[in-house]
Amino acid sequence: MDREEVLHLYDTYSDDVYRLAYSFFLNPHDAEDAVQEVFLRLMSRNLTLMPDKEQALLARITANYCKDCLRKNKRSANITEADDCRIVSGDSAEKLELQELLKELPPIYRAVLYLHYYVGYKPAEIAKILTITPSGVFMRLSRARKLLKTKLGDENIANK
């Protein structure tokens, strides 16, 4: 893949890659490292991209990189006090509360929530990206919603 293509993809999708990596690490520095590593890997491989599939490929590379880092304990998933990054965009009190609740979820749940609700992938697409079964995606979405519901109390959670 030539440099021009990678730069174009970086300009277009670097924020999405960052948010997905942040949903795994909950650390802005590790997420920035992940963005750099994902695009370096993309540049070093001889890939032919299919039109309209770039975002899915980048999401898969990002998810695999993040899972590898967490598995090898190379990265820390600790939340820092000075952390001002947002998985959920906007500043309303409700969104800030949701941001804090998402930080408390395990990375496997944050990733599927991010890919489903923020990016808009269907469960079958998320299954391919995260290399799990579609039923695994449904299970993780269900468990994540239950965890959020118990943390929020009796408030209604959208059950999509």
XYZ file of N, CA, C and O in Angstrom:
640
model
N 0.859 -1.161 0.000
C 0.000 0.000 0.000
C 0.909 1.228 0.000
O 1.831 1.315 0.795
N 0.646 2.151 -0.878
C 1.540 3.306 -0.970
C 1.210 4.358 0.083
O 0.164 4.333 0.722
N 2.146 5.262 0.246
C 2.067 6.262 1.306
C 0.862 7.185 1.150
O 0.217 7.568 2.132
N 0.539 7.549 -0.074
C -0.583 8.451 -0.336
C -1.902 7.846 0.129
O -2.734 8.534 0.726
N -2.092 6.570 -0.149
C -3.321 5.894 0.272
C -3.423 5.843 1.803
O -4.495 6.083 2.368
N -2.314 5.544 2.445
C -2.312 5.463 3.902
C -2.582 6.829 4.517
O -3.346 6.953 5.480
N -1.996 7.873 3.956
C -2.245 9.225 4.464
C -3.712 9.624 4.296
O -4.299 10.249 5.183
N -4.295 9.252 3.166
C -5.718 9.537 2.950
C -6.574 8.786 3.976
O -7.512 9.353 4.557
N -6.258 7.516 4.199
C -6.996 6.733 5.196
C -6.792 7.298 6.601
O -7.722 7.325 7.400
N -5.593 7.758 6.881
C -5.326 8.355 8.188
C -6.178 9.602 8.396
O -6.791 9.772 9.443
N -6.209 10.463 7.395
C -7.017 11.677 7.502
C -8.494 11.360 7.693
O -9.204 12.050 8.418
N -8.956 10.313 7.045
C -10.369 9.961 7.084
C -10.763 9.197 8.344
O -11.813 9.463 8.928
N -9.926 8.249 8.781
C -10.351 7.298 9.811
C -9.535 7.315 11.100
O -9.790 6.503 11.991
N -8.586 8.215 11.259
C -7.751 8.175 12.461
C -8.565 8.399 13.738
O -8.278 7.789 14.776
N -9.587 9.251 13.680
C -10.425 9.467 14.868
C -11.186 8.207 15.253
O -11.315 7.888 16.446
N -11.687 7.477 14.264
C -12.399 6.230 14.553
C -11.465 5.186 15.156
O -11.835 4.473 16.091
N -10.259 5.083 14.603
C -9.274 4.143 15.131
C -8.925 4.522 16.574
O -8.850 3.671 17.456
N -8.748 5.811 16.814
C -8.423 6.285 18.157
C -9.536 5.938 19.149
O -9.277 5.432 20.241
N -10.767 6.196 18.782
C -11.879 5.925 19.698
C -12.009 4.435 20.018
O -12.293 4.056 21.147
N -11.810 3.597 19.000
C -11.890 2.160 19.248
C -10.750 1.723 20.166
O -10.973 0.968 21.122
N -9.547 2.197 19.901
C -8.406 1.848 20.759
C -8.633 2.381 22.175
O -8.328 1.706 23.157
N -9.184 3.579 22.272
C -9.459 4.163 23.592
C -10.498 3.324 24.336
O -10.427 3.180 25.558
N -11.452 2.761 23.626
C -12.457 1.935 24.288
C -11.838 0.664 24.869
O -12.360 0.109 25.827
N -10.713 0.222 24.314
C -10.010 -0.924 24.890
C -9.118 -0.504 26.053
O -9.129 -1.124 27.098
N -8.317 0.553 25.867
C -7.284 0.902 26.835
C -7.723 1.890 27.904
O -7.162 1.904 28.990
N -8.661 2.764 27.584
C -9.079 3.848 28.478
C -7.892 4.721 28.882
O -7.837 5.248 29.983
N -6.966 4.851 27.988
C -5.770 5.641 28.231
C -5.430 6.351 26.921
O -5.187 5.682 25.918
N -5.403 7.684 26.926
C -5.173 8.391 25.664
C -3.806 8.123 25.055
O -3.675 8.065 23.832
N -2.804 7.900 25.875
C -1.464 7.671 25.341
C -1.370 6.310 24.649
O -0.773 6.202 23.571
N -1.953 5.303 25.270
C -1.958 3.988 24.645
C -2.804 3.989 23.379
O -2.466 3.316 22.404
N -3.900 4.730 23.388
C -4.744 4.823 22.188
C -4.000 5.513 21.055
O -4.097 5.091 19.899
N -3.227 6.553 21.369
C -2.429 7.225 20.344
C -1.357 6.291 19.783
O -1.100 6.273 18.575
N -0.736 5.515 20.658
C 0.244 4.528 20.200
C -0.410 3.507 19.280
O 0.174 3.083 18.281
N -1.623 3.112 19.622
C -2.338 2.136 18.802
C -2.626 2.704 17.413
O -2.491 1.998 16.415
N -3.036 3.965 17.347
C -3.309 4.591 16.045
C -2.049 4.556 15.191
O -2.077 4.167 14.016
N -0.946 4.942 15.790
C 0.315 4.943 15.050
C 0.666 3.531 14.576
O 1.031 3.332 13.416
N 0.541 2.566 15.452
C 0.891 1.189 15.100
C -0.028 0.624 14.023
O 0.422 -0.076 13.112
N -1.317 0.937 14.094
C -2.265 0.436 13.094
C -1.902 0.949 11.698
O -1.859 0.185 10.727
N -1.613 2.232 11.598
C -1.294 2.782 10.281
C 0.094 2.368 9.809
O 0.322 2.228 8.600
N 1.019 2.117 10.724
C 2.316 1.566 10.323
C 2.158 0.149 9.787
O 2.781 -0.222 8.792
N 1.335 -0.635 10.458
C 1.068 -1.999 9.977
C 0.390 -1.968 8.616
O 0.692 -2.787 7.746
N -0.511 -1.037 8.449
C -1.208 -0.912 7.172
C -0.226 -0.562 6.060
O -0.308 -1.088 4.953
N 0.722 0.314 6.363
C 1.689 0.736 5.364
C 2.679 -0.384 5.032
O 3.111 -0.516 3.889
N 3.003 -1.211 6.020
C 4.002 -2.255 5.799
C 3.433 -3.474 5.076
O 4.190 -4.288 4.565
N 2.137 -3.590 5.015
C 1.524 -4.745 4.348
C 1.138 -4.390 2.918
O 0.788 -3.260 2.613
N 1.168 -5.377 2.093
C 0.803 -5.202 0.690
C -0.669 -5.569 0.517
O -0.999 -6.657 0.073
N -1.552 -4.664 0.885
C -2.985 -4.928 0.854
C -3.646 -4.212 -0.300
O -3.255 -3.099 -0.666
N -4.645 -4.831 -0.842
C -5.499 -4.184 -1.820
C -6.841 -3.965 -1.138
O -7.503 -4.921 -0.747
N -7.212 -2.703 -0.995
C -8.443 -2.380 -0.274
C -9.641 -2.421 -1.199
O -9.594 -1.926 -2.327
N -10.708 -2.994 -0.691
C -11.965 -2.983 -1.424
C -12.674 -1.675 -1.095
O -12.645 -1.225 0.050
N -13.298 -1.063 -2.078
C -14.012 0.191 -1.809
C -15.080 -0.003 -0.729
O -15.735 -1.033 -0.668
N -15.213 0.981 0.131
C -16.188 1.007 1.223
C -15.937 -0.046 2.293
O -16.810 -0.302 3.118
N -14.776 -0.677 2.303
C -14.434 -1.669 3.336
C -13.227 -1.231 4.155
O -12.736 -1.983 4.983
N -12.747 -0.011 3.923
C -11.549 0.458 4.615
C -11.766 0.546 6.117
O -10.916 0.141 6.908
N -12.907 1.091 6.513
C -13.174 1.288 7.938
C -13.240 -0.054 8.669
O -12.725 -0.183 9.784
N -13.837 -1.047 8.058
C -13.917 -2.368 8.678
C -12.533 -2.991 8.820
O -12.215 -3.606 9.843
N -11.686 -2.834 7.804
C -10.330 -3.363 7.875
C -9.546 -2.680 8.986
O -8.868 -3.337 9.778
N -9.657 -1.363 9.075
C -8.960 -0.629 10.126
C -9.477 -1.010 11.507
O -8.696 -1.125 12.461
N -10.768 -1.224 11.629
C -11.342 -1.642 12.906
C -10.823 -3.018 13.304
O -10.503 -3.257 14.481
N -10.690 -3.910 12.334
C -10.186 -5.252 12.633
C -8.723 -5.199 13.068
O -8.334 -5.832 14.043
N -7.913 -4.432 12.338
C -6.497 -4.307 12.700
C -6.373 -3.690 14.090
O -5.573 -4.137 14.917
N -7.172 -2.667 14.362
C -7.131 -2.002 15.664
C -7.542 -2.945 16.782
O -6.871 -3.030 17.818
N -8.636 -3.647 16.593
C -9.120 -4.572 17.621
C -8.092 -5.669 17.891
O -7.818 -5.997 19.052
N -7.508 -6.217 16.837
C -6.506 -7.267 17.020
C -5.274 -6.738 17.752
O -4.739 -7.400 18.642
N -4.834 -5.551 17.380
C -3.679 -4.958 18.052
C -3.976 -4.724 19.533
O -3.165 -5.062 20.399
N -5.130 -4.161 19.823
C -5.491 -3.869 21.215
C -5.631 -5.144 22.036
O -5.158 -5.208 23.185
N -6.262 -6.156 21.467
C -6.402 -7.422 22.190
C -5.039 -8.042 22.450
O -4.796 -8.572 23.534
N -4.138 -7.975 21.469
C -2.789 -8.507 21.664
C -2.069 -7.778 22.786
O -1.415 -8.396 23.625
N -2.179 -6.463 22.794
C -1.511 -5.675 23.840
C -2.075 -5.989 25.216
O -1.313 -6.142 26.181
N -3.379 -6.076 25.321
C -3.981 -6.387 26.616
C -3.629 -7.807 27.060
O -3.397 -8.052 28.237
N -3.609 -8.713 26.108
C -3.306 -10.105 26.424
C -1.869 -10.255 26.917
O -1.577 -11.026 27.818
N -0.975 -9.504 26.332
C 0.433 -9.611 26.705
C 0.803 -8.694 27.862
O 1.962 -8.617 28.239
N -0.164 -7.971 28.380
C 0.056 -7.029 29.486
C 1.104 -5.980 29.157
O 1.827 -5.518 30.032
N 1.172 -5.606 27.884
C 2.098 -4.553 27.489
C 1.517 -3.179 27.780
O 2.240 -2.209 27.911
N 0.217 -3.111 27.823
C -0.446 -1.836 28.027
C -1.225 -1.872 29.327
O -1.677 -2.913 29.783
N -1.438 -0.731 29.892
C -2.204 -0.625 31.126
C -3.583 -0.083 30.791
O -3.726 0.847 30.020
N -4.588 -0.658 31.397
C -5.955 -0.189 31.171
C -6.412 0.706 32.315
O -7.598 0.872 32.546
N -5.459 1.285 33.049
C -5.822 2.164 34.162
C -6.363 3.483 33.653
O -5.906 4.017 32.664
N -7.310 4.031 34.390
C -7.905 5.311 34.049
C -7.126 6.389 34.792
O -6.950 6.305 35.992
N -6.687 7.414 34.071
C -5.952 8.489 34.707
C -6.896 9.604 35.101
O -7.928 9.815 34.482
N -6.518 10.336 36.141
C -7.352 11.433 36.624
C -7.411 12.578 35.616
O -8.415 13.257 35.502
N -6.333 12.813 34.895
C -6.286 13.934 33.956
C -6.892 13.587 32.611
O -6.829 14.368 31.683
N -7.486 12.442 32.518
C -8.018 11.970 31.247
C -9.231 12.796 30.829
O -10.244 12.801 31.491
N -9.104 13.495 29.709
C -10.208 14.322 29.241
C -10.774 13.828 27.921
O -11.524 14.522 27.262
N -10.418 12.638 27.506
C -10.891 12.095 26.235
C -12.280 11.519 26.422
O -12.672 11.111 27.499
N -13.013 11.454 25.347
C -14.396 11.001 25.410
C -14.647 9.888 24.401
O -14.280 10.003 23.249
N -15.268 8.815 24.865
C -15.777 7.807 23.950
C -17.080 8.328 23.364
O -17.362 8.180 22.193
N -17.882 8.957 24.210
C -19.151 9.547 23.801
C -18.916 11.029 23.570
O -18.384 11.713 24.432
N -19.292 11.541 22.387
C -19.064 12.955 22.114
C -20.174 13.801 22.717
O -21.292 13.352 22.894
N -19.864 15.040 23.047
C -20.831 15.942 23.654
C -20.500 16.172 25.116
O -19.713 15.464 25.713
N -21.122 17.190 25.715
C -20.785 17.555 27.084
C -21.975 17.581 28.034
O -21.840 18.063 29.148
N -23.134 17.096 27.637
C -24.268 17.139 28.537
C -24.002 16.243 29.748
O -23.208 15.313 29.692
N -24.673 16.521 30.839
C -24.478 15.757 32.072
C -24.798 14.282 31.859
O -24.115 13.400 32.384
N -25.821 14.008 31.068
C -26.204 12.631 30.792
C -25.099 11.897 30.039
O -24.775 10.751 30.339
N -24.492 12.563 29.056
C -23.423 11.941 28.290
C -22.171 11.752 29.132
O -21.465 10.758 28.988
N -21.899 12.697 30.028
C -20.738 12.545 30.905
C -20.932 11.383 31.878
O -19.998 10.647 32.178
N -22.163 11.206 32.351
C -22.461 10.079 33.236
C -22.293 8.762 32.480
O -21.712 7.800 33.001
N -22.760 8.727 31.241
C -22.606 7.537 30.416
C -21.130 7.257 30.162
O -20.694 6.101 30.197
N -20.349 8.296 29.937
C -18.904 8.153 29.729
C -18.263 7.476 30.942
O -17.461 6.560 30.794
N -18.629 7.897 32.124
C -18.066 7.311 33.339
C -18.487 5.851 33.500
O -17.697 5.009 33.922
N -19.737 5.547 33.161
C -20.209 4.165 33.252
C -19.503 3.268 32.243
O -19.176 2.118 32.545
N -19.246 3.791 31.050
C -18.542 3.002 30.036
C -17.118 2.684 30.471
O -16.596 1.614 30.167
N -16.502 3.591 31.199
C -15.141 3.353 31.675
C -15.077 2.195 32.660
O -14.045 1.551 32.794
N -16.183 1.931 33.339
C -16.216 0.861 34.323
C -16.449 -0.512 33.697
O -16.246 -1.527 34.352
N -16.873 -0.547 32.444
C -17.125 -1.823 31.777
C -15.820 -2.469 31.329
O -14.860 -1.770 30.999
N -15.781 -3.797 31.265
C -14.606 -4.474 30.713
C -14.421 -4.112 29.226
O -15.394 -3.813 28.533
N -13.188 -4.161 28.727
C -12.915 -3.776 27.332
C -13.731 -4.542 26.292
O -14.107 -3.980 25.274
N -14.032 -5.818 26.553
C -14.786 -6.583 25.553
C -16.192 -6.026 25.367
O -16.746 -6.091 24.273
N -16.760 -5.476 26.420
C -18.094 -4.893 26.312
C -18.038 -3.491 25.712
O -18.891 -3.113 24.926
N -17.035 -2.708 26.112
C -16.897 -1.358 25.552
C -16.704 -1.411 24.048
O -17.264 -0.610 23.308
N -15.916 -2.367 23.569
C -15.636 -2.460 22.134
C -16.899 -2.751 21.327
O -17.153 -2.096 20.318
N -17.701 -3.717 21.779
C -18.911 -4.031 21.008
C -19.922 -2.891 21.083
O -20.599 -2.607 20.091
N -20.029 -2.238 22.241
C -20.930 -1.089 22.336
C -20.500 0.025 21.399
O -21.322 0.627 20.702
N -19.199 0.299 21.382
C -18.677 1.348 20.502
C -18.940 1.005 19.037
O -19.464 1.834 18.287
N -18.600 -0.204 18.617
C -18.772 -0.579 17.209
C -20.237 -0.616 16.801
O -20.582 -0.255 15.678
N -21.123 -1.025 17.710
C -22.536 -1.132 17.364
C -23.251 0.221 17.388
O -23.918 0.596 16.424
N -23.108 0.950 18.481
C -23.884 2.175 18.632
C -23.213 3.415 18.061
O -23.882 4.298 17.547
N -21.899 3.503 18.157
C -21.230 4.713 17.681
C -20.909 4.630 16.194
O -21.185 5.540 15.439
N -20.305 3.505 15.768
C -19.929 3.362 14.362
C -21.103 2.881 13.530
O -21.230 3.245 12.374
N -21.968 2.061 14.116
C -23.157 1.613 13.408
C -23.025 0.270 12.707
O -23.805 -0.047 11.820
N -22.057 -0.535 13.120
C -21.908 -1.855 12.520
C -23.008 -2.781 13.005
O -23.474 -2.684 14.136
N -23.382 -3.711 12.147
C -24.331 -4.754 12.510
C -23.576 -5.846 13.259
O -22.359 -5.986 13.109
N -24.279 -6.640 14.072
C -23.601 -7.682 14.844
C -22.761 -8.652 14.000
O -21.686 -9.062 14.436
N -23.215 -8.995 12.810
C -22.429 -9.895 11.956
C -21.105 -9.245 11.546
O -20.064 -9.919 11.476
N -21.133 -7.946 11.289
C -19.908 -7.234 10.932
C -18.970 -7.126 12.133
O -17.753 -7.273 11.995
N -19.532 -6.881 13.310
C -18.722 -6.802 14.524
C -18.072 -8.155 14.796
O -16.906 -8.223 15.205
N -18.800 -9.229 14.538
C -18.255 -10.570 14.739
C -17.019 -10.797 13.867
O -16.017 -11.353 14.331
N -17.070 -10.347 12.634
C -15.913 -10.486 11.749
C -14.752 -9.629 12.221
O -13.599 -10.060 12.183
N -15.042 -8.414 12.678
C -13.985 -7.504 13.124
C -13.293 -8.041 14.366
O -12.069 -8.042 14.466
N -14.075 -8.511 15.334
C -13.520 -8.976 16.601
C -13.182 -10.466 16.598
O -12.734 -10.992 17.612
N -13.414 -11.115 15.479
C -13.188 -12.560 15.307
C -13.852 -13.374 16.415
O -13.228 -14.182 17.090
N -15.143 -13.111 16.596
C -15.979 -13.903 17.488
C -17.235 -14.271 16.711
O -17.440 -13.802 15.595
N -18.079 -15.082 17.291
C -19.310 -15.475 16.605
C -20.354 -14.374 16.739
O -20.312 -13.579 17.678
N -21.323 -14.324 15.814
C -22.411 -13.351 15.960
C -23.177 -13.520 17.271
O -23.574 -12.534 17.891
N -23.348 -14.754 17.715
C -24.032 -14.946 19.002
C -23.194 -14.389 20.145
O -23.743 -13.916 21.149
N -21.876 -14.419 19.994
C -20.999 -13.804 20.994
C -21.183 -12.302 21.054
O -21.139 -11.703 22.131
N -21.398 -11.695 19.888
C -21.648 -10.251 19.844
C -22.959 -9.934 20.542
O -23.023 -9.013 21.368
N -24.005 -10.696 20.225
C -25.304 -10.475 20.871
C -25.200 -10.656 22.385
O -25.767 -9.890 23.154
N -24.442 -11.675 22.799
C -24.275 -11.935 24.226
C -23.551 -10.774 24.899
O -23.952 -10.309 25.960
N -22.485 -10.277 24.271
C -21.734 -9.166 24.860
C -22.559 -7.889 24.895
O -22.506 -7.135 25.872
N -23.333 -7.635 23.834
C -24.211 -6.463 23.845
C -25.246 -6.573 24.959
O -25.514 -5.610 25.684
N -25.825 -7.755 25.106
C -26.837 -7.974 26.133
C -26.255 -7.798 27.533
O -26.839 -7.112 28.384
N -25.100 -8.388 27.765
C -24.469 -8.266 29.084
C -24.050 -6.824 29.376
O -24.164 -6.362 30.515
N -23.553 -6.137 28.355
C -23.150 -4.739 28.549
C -24.355 -3.878 28.893
O -24.285 -3.029 29.792
N -25.470 -4.091 28.198
C -26.680 -3.326 28.505
C -27.180 -3.637 29.914
O -27.615 -2.745 30.645
N -27.116 -4.912 30.327
C -27.536 -5.276 31.687
C -26.649 -4.613 32.724
O -27.147 -4.124 33.751
N -25.349 -4.602 32.483
C -24.439 -3.941 33.421
C -24.739 -2.454 33.517
O -24.768 -1.883 34.606
N -24.962 -1.818 32.362
C -25.292 -0.394 32.372
C -26.616 -0.145 33.088
O -26.759 0.819 33.829
N -27.568 -1.039 32.861
C -28.886 -0.872 33.493
C -28.787 -0.979 35.001
O -29.388 -0.187 35.724
N -28.015 -1.926 35.484
C -27.883 -2.057 36.939
C -27.136 -0.868 37.535
O -27.447 -0.440 38.644
N -26.177 -0.328 36.804
C -25.438 0.831 37.313
C -26.290 2.100 37.283
O -26.154 2.958 38.129
N -27.175 2.194 36.299
C -28.043 3.364 36.207
C -29.269 3.248 37.105
O -29.961 4.224 37.345
N -29.577 2.036 37.528
C -30.758 1.843 38.360
C -31.970 1.536 37.514
O -31.908 0.751 36.589
N -33.096 2.191 37.811
C -34.352 1.896 37.140
C -34.565 2.675 35.850
O -35.619 2.550 35.228
N -33.603 3.506 35.463
C -33.778 4.266 34.235
C -33.824 3.329 33.036
O -33.228 2.262 33.042
N -34.506 3.744 31.980
C -34.648 2.908 30.797
C -33.394 2.969 29.956
O -32.827 4.012 29.724
N -32.974 1.807 29.484
C -31.849 1.675 28.562
C -32.437 1.251 27.222
O -33.248 0.335 27.150
N -32.000 1.895 26.153
C -32.468 1.506 24.829
C -32.038 0.073 24.561
O -30.874 -0.271 24.694
N -32.963 -0.757 24.193
C -32.671 -2.183 23.979
C -32.712 -2.481 22.497
O -33.618 -3.110 21.993
N -31.684 -2.040 21.794
C -31.621 -2.217 20.343
C -30.944 -3.493 20.003
O -30.043 -3.952 20.582
